[in-house]
XYZ file of C-alpha atoms in Angstrom:
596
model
C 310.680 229.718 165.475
C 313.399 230.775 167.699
C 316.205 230.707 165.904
C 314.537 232.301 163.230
C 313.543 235.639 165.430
C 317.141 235.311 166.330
C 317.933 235.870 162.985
C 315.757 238.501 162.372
C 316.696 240.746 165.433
C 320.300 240.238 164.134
C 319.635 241.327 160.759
C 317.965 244.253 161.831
C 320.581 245.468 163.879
C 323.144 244.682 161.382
C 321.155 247.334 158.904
C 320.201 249.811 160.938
C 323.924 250.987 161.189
C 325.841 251.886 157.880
C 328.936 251.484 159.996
C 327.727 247.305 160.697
C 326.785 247.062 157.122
C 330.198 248.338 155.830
C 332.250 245.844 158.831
C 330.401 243.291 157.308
C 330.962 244.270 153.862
C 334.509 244.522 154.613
C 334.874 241.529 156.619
C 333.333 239.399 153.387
C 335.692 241.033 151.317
C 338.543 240.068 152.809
C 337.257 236.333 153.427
C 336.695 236.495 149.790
C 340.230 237.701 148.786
C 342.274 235.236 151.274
C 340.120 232.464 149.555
C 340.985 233.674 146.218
C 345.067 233.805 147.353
C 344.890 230.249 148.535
C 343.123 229.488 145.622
C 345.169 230.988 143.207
C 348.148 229.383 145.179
C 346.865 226.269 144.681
C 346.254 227.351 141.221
C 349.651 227.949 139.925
C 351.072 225.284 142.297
C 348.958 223.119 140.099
C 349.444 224.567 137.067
C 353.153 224.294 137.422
C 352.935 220.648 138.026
C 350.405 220.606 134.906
C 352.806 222.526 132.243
C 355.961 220.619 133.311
C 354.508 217.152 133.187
C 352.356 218.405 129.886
C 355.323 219.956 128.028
C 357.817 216.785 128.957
C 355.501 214.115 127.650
C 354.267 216.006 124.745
C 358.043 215.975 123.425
C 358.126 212.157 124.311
C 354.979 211.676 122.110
C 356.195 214.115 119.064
C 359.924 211.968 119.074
C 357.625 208.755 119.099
C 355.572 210.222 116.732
C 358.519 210.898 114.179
C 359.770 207.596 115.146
C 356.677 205.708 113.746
C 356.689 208.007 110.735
C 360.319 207.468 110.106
C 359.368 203.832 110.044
C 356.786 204.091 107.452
C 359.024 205.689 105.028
C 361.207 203.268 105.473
C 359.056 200.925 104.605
C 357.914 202.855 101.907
C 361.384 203.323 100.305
C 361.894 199.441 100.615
C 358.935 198.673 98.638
C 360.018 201.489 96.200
C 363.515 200.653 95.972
C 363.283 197.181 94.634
C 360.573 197.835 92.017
C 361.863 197.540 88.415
C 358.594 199.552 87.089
C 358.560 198.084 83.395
C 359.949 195.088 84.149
C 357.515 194.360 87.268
C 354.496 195.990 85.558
C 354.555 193.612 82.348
C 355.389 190.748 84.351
C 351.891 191.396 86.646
C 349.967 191.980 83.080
C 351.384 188.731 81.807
C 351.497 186.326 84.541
C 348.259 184.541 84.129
C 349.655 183.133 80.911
C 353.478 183.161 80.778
C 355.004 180.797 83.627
C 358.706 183.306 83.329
C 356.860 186.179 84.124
C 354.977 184.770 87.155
C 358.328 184.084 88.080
C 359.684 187.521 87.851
C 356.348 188.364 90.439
C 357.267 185.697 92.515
C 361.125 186.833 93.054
C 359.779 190.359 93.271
C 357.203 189.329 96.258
C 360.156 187.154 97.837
C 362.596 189.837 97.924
C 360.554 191.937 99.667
C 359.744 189.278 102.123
C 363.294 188.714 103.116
C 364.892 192.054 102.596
C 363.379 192.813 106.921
C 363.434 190.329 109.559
C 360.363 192.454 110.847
C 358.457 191.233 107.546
C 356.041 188.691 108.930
C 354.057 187.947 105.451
C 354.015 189.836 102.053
C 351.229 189.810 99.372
C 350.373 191.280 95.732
C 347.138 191.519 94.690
C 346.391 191.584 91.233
C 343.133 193.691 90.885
C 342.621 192.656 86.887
C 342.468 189.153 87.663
C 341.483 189.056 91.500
C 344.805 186.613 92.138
C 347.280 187.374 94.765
C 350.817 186.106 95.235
C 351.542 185.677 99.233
C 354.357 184.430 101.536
C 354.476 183.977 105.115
C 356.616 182.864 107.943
C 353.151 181.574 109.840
C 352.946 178.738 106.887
C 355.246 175.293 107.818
C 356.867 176.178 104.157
C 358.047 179.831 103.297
C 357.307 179.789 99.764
C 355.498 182.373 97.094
C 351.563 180.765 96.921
C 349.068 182.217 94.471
C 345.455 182.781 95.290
C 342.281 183.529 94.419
C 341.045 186.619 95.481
C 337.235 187.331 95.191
C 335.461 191.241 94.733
C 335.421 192.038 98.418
C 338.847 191.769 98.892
C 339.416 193.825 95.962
C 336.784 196.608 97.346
C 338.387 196.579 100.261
C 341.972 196.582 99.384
C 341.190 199.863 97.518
C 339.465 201.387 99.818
C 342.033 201.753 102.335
C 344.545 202.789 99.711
C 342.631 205.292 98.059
C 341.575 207.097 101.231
C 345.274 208.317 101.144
C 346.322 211.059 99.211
C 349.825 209.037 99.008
C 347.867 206.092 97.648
C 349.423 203.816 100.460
C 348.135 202.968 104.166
C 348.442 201.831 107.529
C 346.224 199.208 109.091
C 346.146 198.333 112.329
C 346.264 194.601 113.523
C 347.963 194.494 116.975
C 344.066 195.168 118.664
C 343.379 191.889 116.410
C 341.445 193.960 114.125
C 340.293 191.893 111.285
C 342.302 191.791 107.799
C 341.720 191.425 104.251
C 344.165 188.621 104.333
C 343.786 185.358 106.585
C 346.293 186.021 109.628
C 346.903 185.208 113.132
C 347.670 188.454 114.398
C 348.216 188.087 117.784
C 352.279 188.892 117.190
C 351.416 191.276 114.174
C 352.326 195.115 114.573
C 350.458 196.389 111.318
C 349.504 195.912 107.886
C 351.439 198.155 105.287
C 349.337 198.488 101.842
C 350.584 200.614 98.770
C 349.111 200.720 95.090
C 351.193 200.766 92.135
C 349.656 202.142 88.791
C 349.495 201.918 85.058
C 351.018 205.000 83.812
C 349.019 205.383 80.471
C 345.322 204.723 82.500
C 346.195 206.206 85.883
C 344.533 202.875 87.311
C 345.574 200.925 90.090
C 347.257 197.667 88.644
C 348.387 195.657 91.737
C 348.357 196.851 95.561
C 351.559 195.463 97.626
C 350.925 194.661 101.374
C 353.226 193.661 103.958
C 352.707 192.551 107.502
C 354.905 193.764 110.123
C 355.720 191.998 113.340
C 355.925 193.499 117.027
C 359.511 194.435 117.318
C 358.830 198.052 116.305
C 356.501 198.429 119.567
C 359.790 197.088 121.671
C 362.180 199.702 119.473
C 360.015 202.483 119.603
C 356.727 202.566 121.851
C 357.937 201.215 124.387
C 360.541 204.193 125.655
C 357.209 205.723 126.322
C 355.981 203.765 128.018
C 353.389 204.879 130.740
C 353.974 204.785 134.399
C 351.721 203.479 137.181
C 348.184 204.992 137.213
C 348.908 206.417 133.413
C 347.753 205.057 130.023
C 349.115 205.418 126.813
C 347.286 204.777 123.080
C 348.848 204.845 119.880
C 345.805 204.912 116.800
C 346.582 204.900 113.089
C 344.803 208.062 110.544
C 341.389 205.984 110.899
C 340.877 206.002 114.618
C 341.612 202.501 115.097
C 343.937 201.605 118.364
C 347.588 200.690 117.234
C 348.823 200.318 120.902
C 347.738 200.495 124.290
C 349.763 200.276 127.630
C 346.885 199.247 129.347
C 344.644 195.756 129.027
C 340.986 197.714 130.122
C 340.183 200.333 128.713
C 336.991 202.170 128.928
C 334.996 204.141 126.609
C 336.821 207.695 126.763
C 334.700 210.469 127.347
C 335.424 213.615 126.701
C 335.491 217.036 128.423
C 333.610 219.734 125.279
C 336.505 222.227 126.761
C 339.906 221.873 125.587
C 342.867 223.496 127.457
C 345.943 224.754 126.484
C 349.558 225.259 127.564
C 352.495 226.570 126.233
C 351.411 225.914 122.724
C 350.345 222.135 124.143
C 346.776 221.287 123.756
C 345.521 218.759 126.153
C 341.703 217.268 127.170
C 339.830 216.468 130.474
C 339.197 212.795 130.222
C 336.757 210.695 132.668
C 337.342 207.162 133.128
C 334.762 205.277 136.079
C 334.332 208.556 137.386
C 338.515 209.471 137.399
C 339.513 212.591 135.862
C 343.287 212.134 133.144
C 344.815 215.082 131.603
C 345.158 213.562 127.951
C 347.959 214.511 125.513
C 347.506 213.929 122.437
C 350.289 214.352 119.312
C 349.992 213.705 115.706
C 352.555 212.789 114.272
C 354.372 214.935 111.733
C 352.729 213.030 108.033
C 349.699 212.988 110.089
C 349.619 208.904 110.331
C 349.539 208.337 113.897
C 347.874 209.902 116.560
C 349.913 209.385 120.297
C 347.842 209.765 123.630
C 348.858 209.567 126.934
C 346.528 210.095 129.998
C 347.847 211.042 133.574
C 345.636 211.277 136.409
C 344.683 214.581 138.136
C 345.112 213.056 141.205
C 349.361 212.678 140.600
C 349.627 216.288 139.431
C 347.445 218.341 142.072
C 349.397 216.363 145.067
C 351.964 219.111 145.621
C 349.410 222.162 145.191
C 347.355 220.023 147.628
C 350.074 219.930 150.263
C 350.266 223.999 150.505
C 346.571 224.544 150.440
C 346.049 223.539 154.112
C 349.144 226.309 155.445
C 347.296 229.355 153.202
C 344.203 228.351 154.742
C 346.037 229.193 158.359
C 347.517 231.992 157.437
C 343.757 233.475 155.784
C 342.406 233.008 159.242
C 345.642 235.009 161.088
C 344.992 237.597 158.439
C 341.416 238.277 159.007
C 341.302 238.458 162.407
C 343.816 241.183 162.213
C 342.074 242.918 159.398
C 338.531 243.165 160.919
C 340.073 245.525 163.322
C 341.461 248.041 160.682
C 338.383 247.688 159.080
C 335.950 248.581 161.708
C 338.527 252.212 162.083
C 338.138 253.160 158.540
C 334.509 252.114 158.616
C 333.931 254.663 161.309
C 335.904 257.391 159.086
C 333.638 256.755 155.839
C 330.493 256.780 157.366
C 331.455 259.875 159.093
C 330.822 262.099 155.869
C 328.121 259.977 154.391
C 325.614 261.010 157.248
C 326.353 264.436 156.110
C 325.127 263.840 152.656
C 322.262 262.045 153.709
C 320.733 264.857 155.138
C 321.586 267.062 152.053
C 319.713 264.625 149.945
C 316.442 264.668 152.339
C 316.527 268.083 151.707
C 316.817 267.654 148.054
C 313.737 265.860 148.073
C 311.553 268.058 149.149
C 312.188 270.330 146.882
C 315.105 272.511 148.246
C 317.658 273.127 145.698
C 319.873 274.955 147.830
C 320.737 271.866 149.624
C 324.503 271.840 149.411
C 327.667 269.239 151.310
C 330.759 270.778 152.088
C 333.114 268.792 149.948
C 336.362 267.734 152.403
C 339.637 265.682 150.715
C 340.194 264.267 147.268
C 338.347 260.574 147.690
C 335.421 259.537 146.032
C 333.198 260.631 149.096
C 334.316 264.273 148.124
C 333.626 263.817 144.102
C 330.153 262.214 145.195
C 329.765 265.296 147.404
C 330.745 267.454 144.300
C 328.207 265.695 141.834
C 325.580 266.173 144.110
C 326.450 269.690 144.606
C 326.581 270.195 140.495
C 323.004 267.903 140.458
C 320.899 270.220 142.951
C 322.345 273.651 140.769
C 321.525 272.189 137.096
C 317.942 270.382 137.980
C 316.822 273.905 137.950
C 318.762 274.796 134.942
C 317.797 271.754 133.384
C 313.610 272.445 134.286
C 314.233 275.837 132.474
C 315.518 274.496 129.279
C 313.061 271.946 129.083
C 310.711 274.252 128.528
C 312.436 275.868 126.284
C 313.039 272.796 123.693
C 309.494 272.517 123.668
C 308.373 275.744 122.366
C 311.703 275.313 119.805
C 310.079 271.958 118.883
C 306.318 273.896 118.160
C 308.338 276.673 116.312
C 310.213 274.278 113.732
C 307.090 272.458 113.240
C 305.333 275.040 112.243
C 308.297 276.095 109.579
C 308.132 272.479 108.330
C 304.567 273.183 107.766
C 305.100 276.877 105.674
C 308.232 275.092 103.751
C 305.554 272.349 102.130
C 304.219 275.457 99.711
C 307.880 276.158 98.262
C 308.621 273.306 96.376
C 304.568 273.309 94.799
C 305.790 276.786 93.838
C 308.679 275.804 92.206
C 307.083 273.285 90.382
C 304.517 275.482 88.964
C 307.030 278.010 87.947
C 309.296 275.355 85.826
C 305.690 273.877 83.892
C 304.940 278.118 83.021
C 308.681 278.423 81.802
C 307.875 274.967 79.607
C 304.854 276.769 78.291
C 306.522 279.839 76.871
C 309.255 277.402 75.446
C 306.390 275.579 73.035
C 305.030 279.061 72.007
C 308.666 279.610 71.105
C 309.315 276.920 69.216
C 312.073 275.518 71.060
C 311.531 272.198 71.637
C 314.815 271.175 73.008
C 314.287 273.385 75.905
C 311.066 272.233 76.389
C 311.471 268.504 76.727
C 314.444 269.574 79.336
C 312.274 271.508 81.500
C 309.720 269.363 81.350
C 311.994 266.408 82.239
C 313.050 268.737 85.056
C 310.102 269.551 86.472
C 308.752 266.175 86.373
C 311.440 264.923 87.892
C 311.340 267.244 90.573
C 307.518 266.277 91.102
C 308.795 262.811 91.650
C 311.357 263.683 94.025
C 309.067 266.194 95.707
C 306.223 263.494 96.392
C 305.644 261.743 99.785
C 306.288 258.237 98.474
C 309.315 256.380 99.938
C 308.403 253.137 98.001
C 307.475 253.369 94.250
C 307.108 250.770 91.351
C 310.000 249.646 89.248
C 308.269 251.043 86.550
C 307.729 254.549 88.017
C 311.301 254.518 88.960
C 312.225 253.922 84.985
C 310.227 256.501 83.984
C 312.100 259.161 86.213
C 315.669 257.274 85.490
C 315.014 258.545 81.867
C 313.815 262.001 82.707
C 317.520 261.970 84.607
C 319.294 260.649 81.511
C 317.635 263.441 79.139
C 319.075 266.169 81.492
C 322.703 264.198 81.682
C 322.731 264.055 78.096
C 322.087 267.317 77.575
C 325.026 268.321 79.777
C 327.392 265.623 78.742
C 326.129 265.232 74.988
C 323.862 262.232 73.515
C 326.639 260.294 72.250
C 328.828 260.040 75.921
C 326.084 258.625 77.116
C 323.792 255.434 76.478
C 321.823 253.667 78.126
C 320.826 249.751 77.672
C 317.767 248.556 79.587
C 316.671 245.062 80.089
C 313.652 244.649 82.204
C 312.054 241.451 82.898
C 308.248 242.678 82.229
C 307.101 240.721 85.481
C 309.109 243.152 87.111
C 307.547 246.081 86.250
C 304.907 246.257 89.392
C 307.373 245.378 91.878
C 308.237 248.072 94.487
C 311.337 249.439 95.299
C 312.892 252.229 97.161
C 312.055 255.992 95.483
C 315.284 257.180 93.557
C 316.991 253.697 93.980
C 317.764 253.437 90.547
C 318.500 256.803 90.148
C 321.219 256.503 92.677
C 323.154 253.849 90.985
C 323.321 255.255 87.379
C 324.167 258.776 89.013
C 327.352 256.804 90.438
C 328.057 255.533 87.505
C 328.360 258.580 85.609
C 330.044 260.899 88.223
C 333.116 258.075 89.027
C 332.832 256.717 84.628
C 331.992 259.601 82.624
C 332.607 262.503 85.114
C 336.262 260.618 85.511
C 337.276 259.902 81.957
C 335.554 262.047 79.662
C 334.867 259.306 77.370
C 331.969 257.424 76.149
C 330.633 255.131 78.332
C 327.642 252.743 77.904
C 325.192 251.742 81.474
C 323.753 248.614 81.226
C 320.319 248.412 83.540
C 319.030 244.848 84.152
C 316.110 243.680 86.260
C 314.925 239.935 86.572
C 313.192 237.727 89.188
C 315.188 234.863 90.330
C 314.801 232.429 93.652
C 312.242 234.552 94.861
C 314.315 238.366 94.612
C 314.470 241.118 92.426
C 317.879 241.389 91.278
C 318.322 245.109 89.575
C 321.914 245.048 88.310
C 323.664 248.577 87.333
C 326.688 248.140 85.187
C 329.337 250.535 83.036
C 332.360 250.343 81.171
C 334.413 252.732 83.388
C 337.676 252.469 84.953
C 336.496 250.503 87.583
C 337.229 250.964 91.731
C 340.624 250.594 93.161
C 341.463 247.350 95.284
C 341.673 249.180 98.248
C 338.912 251.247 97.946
C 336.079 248.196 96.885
C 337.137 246.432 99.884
C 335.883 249.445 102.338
C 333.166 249.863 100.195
C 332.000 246.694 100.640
C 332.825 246.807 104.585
C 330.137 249.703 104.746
C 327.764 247.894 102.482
C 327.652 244.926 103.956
C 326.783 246.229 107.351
C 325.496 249.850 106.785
C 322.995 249.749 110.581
C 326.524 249.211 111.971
C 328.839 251.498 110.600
C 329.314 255.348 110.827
C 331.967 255.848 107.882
C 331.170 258.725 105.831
C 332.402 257.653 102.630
C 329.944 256.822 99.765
C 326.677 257.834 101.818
C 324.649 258.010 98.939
C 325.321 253.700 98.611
C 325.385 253.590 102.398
C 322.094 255.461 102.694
C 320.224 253.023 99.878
C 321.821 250.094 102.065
C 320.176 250.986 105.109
C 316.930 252.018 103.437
C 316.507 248.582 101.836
C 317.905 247.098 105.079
C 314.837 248.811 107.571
C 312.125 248.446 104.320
C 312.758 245.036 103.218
C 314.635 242.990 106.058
C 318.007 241.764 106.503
C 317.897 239.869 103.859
C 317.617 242.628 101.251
C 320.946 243.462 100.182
C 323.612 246.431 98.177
C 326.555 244.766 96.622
C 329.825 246.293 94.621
C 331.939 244.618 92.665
C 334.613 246.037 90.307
C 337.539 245.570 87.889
C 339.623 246.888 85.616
C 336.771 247.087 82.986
C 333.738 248.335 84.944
C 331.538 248.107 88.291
C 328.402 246.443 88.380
C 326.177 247.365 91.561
C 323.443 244.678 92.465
C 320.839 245.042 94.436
C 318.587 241.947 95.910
C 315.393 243.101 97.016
C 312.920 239.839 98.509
C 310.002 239.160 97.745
């Protein structure tokens, strides 16, 4: 209870003064920033040590990495290089009944086997008659044997080849993974398989395998070989571990984060509560993937050596800072009291208030605002009023405007009176598609039926004829009759066949035919608007579609009329109503996909 009234008498006289509050502001600040220089020391200290030891054994990994890939093709060219196609081909067909050509296998298979000391056993499988030739230094007699192979080892033989776009794998045995092939693979390296085909069927006729011995991971792994406290992995393109440099190995688990530098990606890696910095390379045909994991602890050792001198040197420096800071503490406050009592003043309703701005700082612009506040409030009160009453006026002209167009209307069915009683019945029908066109423009629907908007679209068409001419202008409807009921937007329609006579017709001056289509698919109403016009440049579609695609979102100006009808059917039907373009050379089609 003490020590908390202690606490409480010392808070209270901490914020009664703005001068305590700002030394302690002050004071934290500069705490805060010394941290944040020994931490950011530490920081690049670390980071330092991170790139260089990051960057050196990434370039170990990629030359190991080509190393390995180097000696795949090499292997691959040997296998390659001593295949007479026809001759080898025929003899694999054949071999099951003529003893010469199961010879010409045999010599095939053997010199293969002896043309690398690294070649620990060779096979051919024969997948039309599930037999295998074979030959292996682990057998008392090296000699070509022929075997029986059964379905599974077929399966499996082609699965591994075909998951290769090259038609020819790696397998790992040196984790004594298991093989198609009986082996003791406790001084085996890898299994090399590659498929040969028929050339008329495109089928696999025989797949090749060779096993490969150790010495590669003496030639070639080992200059990378990890130092104390690190642990290096070598896995072929299927995941499975190659090589390891260490004999435990736990399950890896991974930081979500990874971390870059210079162009290096690397990965936070706990192992029994350690944290590694993991490298990881793949190597340049993508076969092998190289990883190497250092400990944190051997990298942050020389950032952790300077981290104890900046923390000295923070505590010199803020002792010697609190003391500047309580000086200009006294100097800001000094002016702040001074506004202070402005501002009571202020809130009792004394505009007048007013600070007498001194200097250039913030205190001054602060001073300035407030001045510029207390003159405008009063301003501001004046024109509020104002606004009002010009809010009741335009109302009220809103109100008178409703009789115009009801005027107009009645004017253009009189003129279509006296153009019956004078037998002209061209003018009639246009006036009367006029007027009831402007009825259905004039009306206070904002959704209509599809079949409502039809009936207007060809009151439009009759006027565009009759400036354009009937034959410039046709139009070829296709309405699914379910459709009919379903509503849309008012002038929707409209809109689209509008666009496509002002950038077809009003463009060319030719004929030009709109197709309309509407049909119920997956739950929308598609309405498709097509013509044969010159279509939309390349450049120009692409904005277009930019501005369609997200019209709540953009405040281009071009094509409002299409931009409008986007965000109608956007705020009526839902983000999932949408206003698409799409254009070539031969015409533009614009689709819209109302839900339903």
């Amino acid at each position: 209870m003490k020590s908390e009234s202690v606490l409480k008498v010392l808070l209270r006289k901490i914020s009664s003064r703005l001068l305590n509050k700002f030394l302690l502001l002050f004071a934290c600040v500069i705490i805060v920033s010394i941290g944040v220089q020994a931490l950011v020391s530490y920081r690049m200290l670390h980071r330092q040590s991170l790139t260089s030891e990051i960057t050196s054994n990434s370039k170990l990994l990629e030359f190991v990495g080509k190393e390995l890939d180097s000696y795949n093709n090499e292997t691959m060219r040997l296998l390659s290089s001593r295949l007479n196609y026809d001759q080898i081909m025929k003899a694999v067909r054949e071999e099951a009944n003529d003893y010469q050509e199961r010879v010409i296998v045999e010599d095939y298979l053997r010199s293969i086997f002896y043309s690398r000391n690294d070649i620990e056993a060779a096979y051919l499988y024969i997948l039309d008659t599930d037999r295998y030739f074979h030959i292996s230094r682990q057998l008392k007699e090296t000699m070509v044997r022929i075997d029986e192979g059964n379905e599974a080892m077929r399966a499996e033989l082609l699965q591994m080849v075909s998951a290769d776009t090259n038609n020819w794998t790696v397998e790992s045995l040196s984790e004594e993974n298991s093989t198609v092939y009986l082996l003791d693979t406790s001084s085996l390296s890898m299994a090399f398989h590659a498929a040969f085909f028929k050339i008329p069927t495109r089928k696999p006729n025989f797949i090749l395998t060779v096993a490969l011995d150790d010495s590669m991971n003496r030639r070639i792994i080992d200059d990378a070989s990890a130092e104390p406290g690190q642990q290096l992995i070598v896995q072929d393109s299927r995941g499975e571990i190659y090589h390891r440099y260490t004999d435990s190995l736990p399950t890896v688990g991974l930081d979500p984060k990874s971390r870059v530098i210079e162009d290096t990606e690397y990965e936070l890696v706990k192992l029994n509560g350690e944290t590694f910095y993991k490298i990881t390379s793949i190597s340049p045909l993508g076969t092998w993937q190289i990883s190497k994991l250092i400990p944190e602890d051997q990298i942050a050792a020389a950032a952790s050596a300077n981290r104890s001198f900046s923390i000295l040197t923070g505590i010199i420096s803020l002792l010697s800072a609190l003391v500047v800071v309580f000086i200009l503490a006294k100097a800001i406050t000094r002016p702040l009291n001074r506004l202070s009592e402005q501002m009571d003043r202020f809130s009792i309703g004394d505009f007048s208030a007013s600070v007498e701005v001194e200097g250039h700082d913030e205190l001054a612009q602060i001073s300035q605002q407030f001045n510029q506040m207390a003159n405008r409030t009063e301003e501001l009160i004046r024109k509020t009023w104002q606004l009002d009453l010009a809010h009741k006026e335009a109302l009220l002209k809103s109100l008178v405007s409703e009789l115009n167009p009801h005027f107009l209307y009645n004017s253009l069915q009189a003129i279509s009176t006296e153009a019956i009683k004078a037998d002209n019945i061209r003018i009639y029908e246009m006036i009367n598609a006029l007027s009831t066109s402007f009825r259905y423009c004039i009306s206070g629907d904002d959704i209509v039926s599809l079949e409502q908007e039809l009936d207007h679209v060809r009151q439009y068409l009759l006027l565009q004829k009759a400036r354009f001419g009937e034959d410039k202008l046709i139009l070829d409807i296709d309405i699914d009759p379910r459709a009919m009921h379903i509503e849309i937007p008012k002038l929707a329609v409209q809109l689209l066949v509008e666009n496509s006579i002002k950038h077809a017709l009003e463009i060319t001056g030719t004929r030009i035919i709109i197709s309309l289509k509407a049909e119920i698919e997956d739950d929308y109403l598609h309405i498709r608007v097509s013509d044969n016009g010159p279509g939309i440049e390349d450049d120009i579609l692409v904005h277009l579609q930019k501005v369609l695609s997200s019209p709540l979102d953009n405040d281009d100006m071009y094509e409002i009329g299409l931009k409008n009808l986007a965000t109608r059917l956007r705020l009526i039907f839902g983000s999932k109503a949408s206003l698409e373009a799409n254009s070539t050379r031969k015409g533009t089609t614009i689709h819209i996909a109302i839900p339903l």
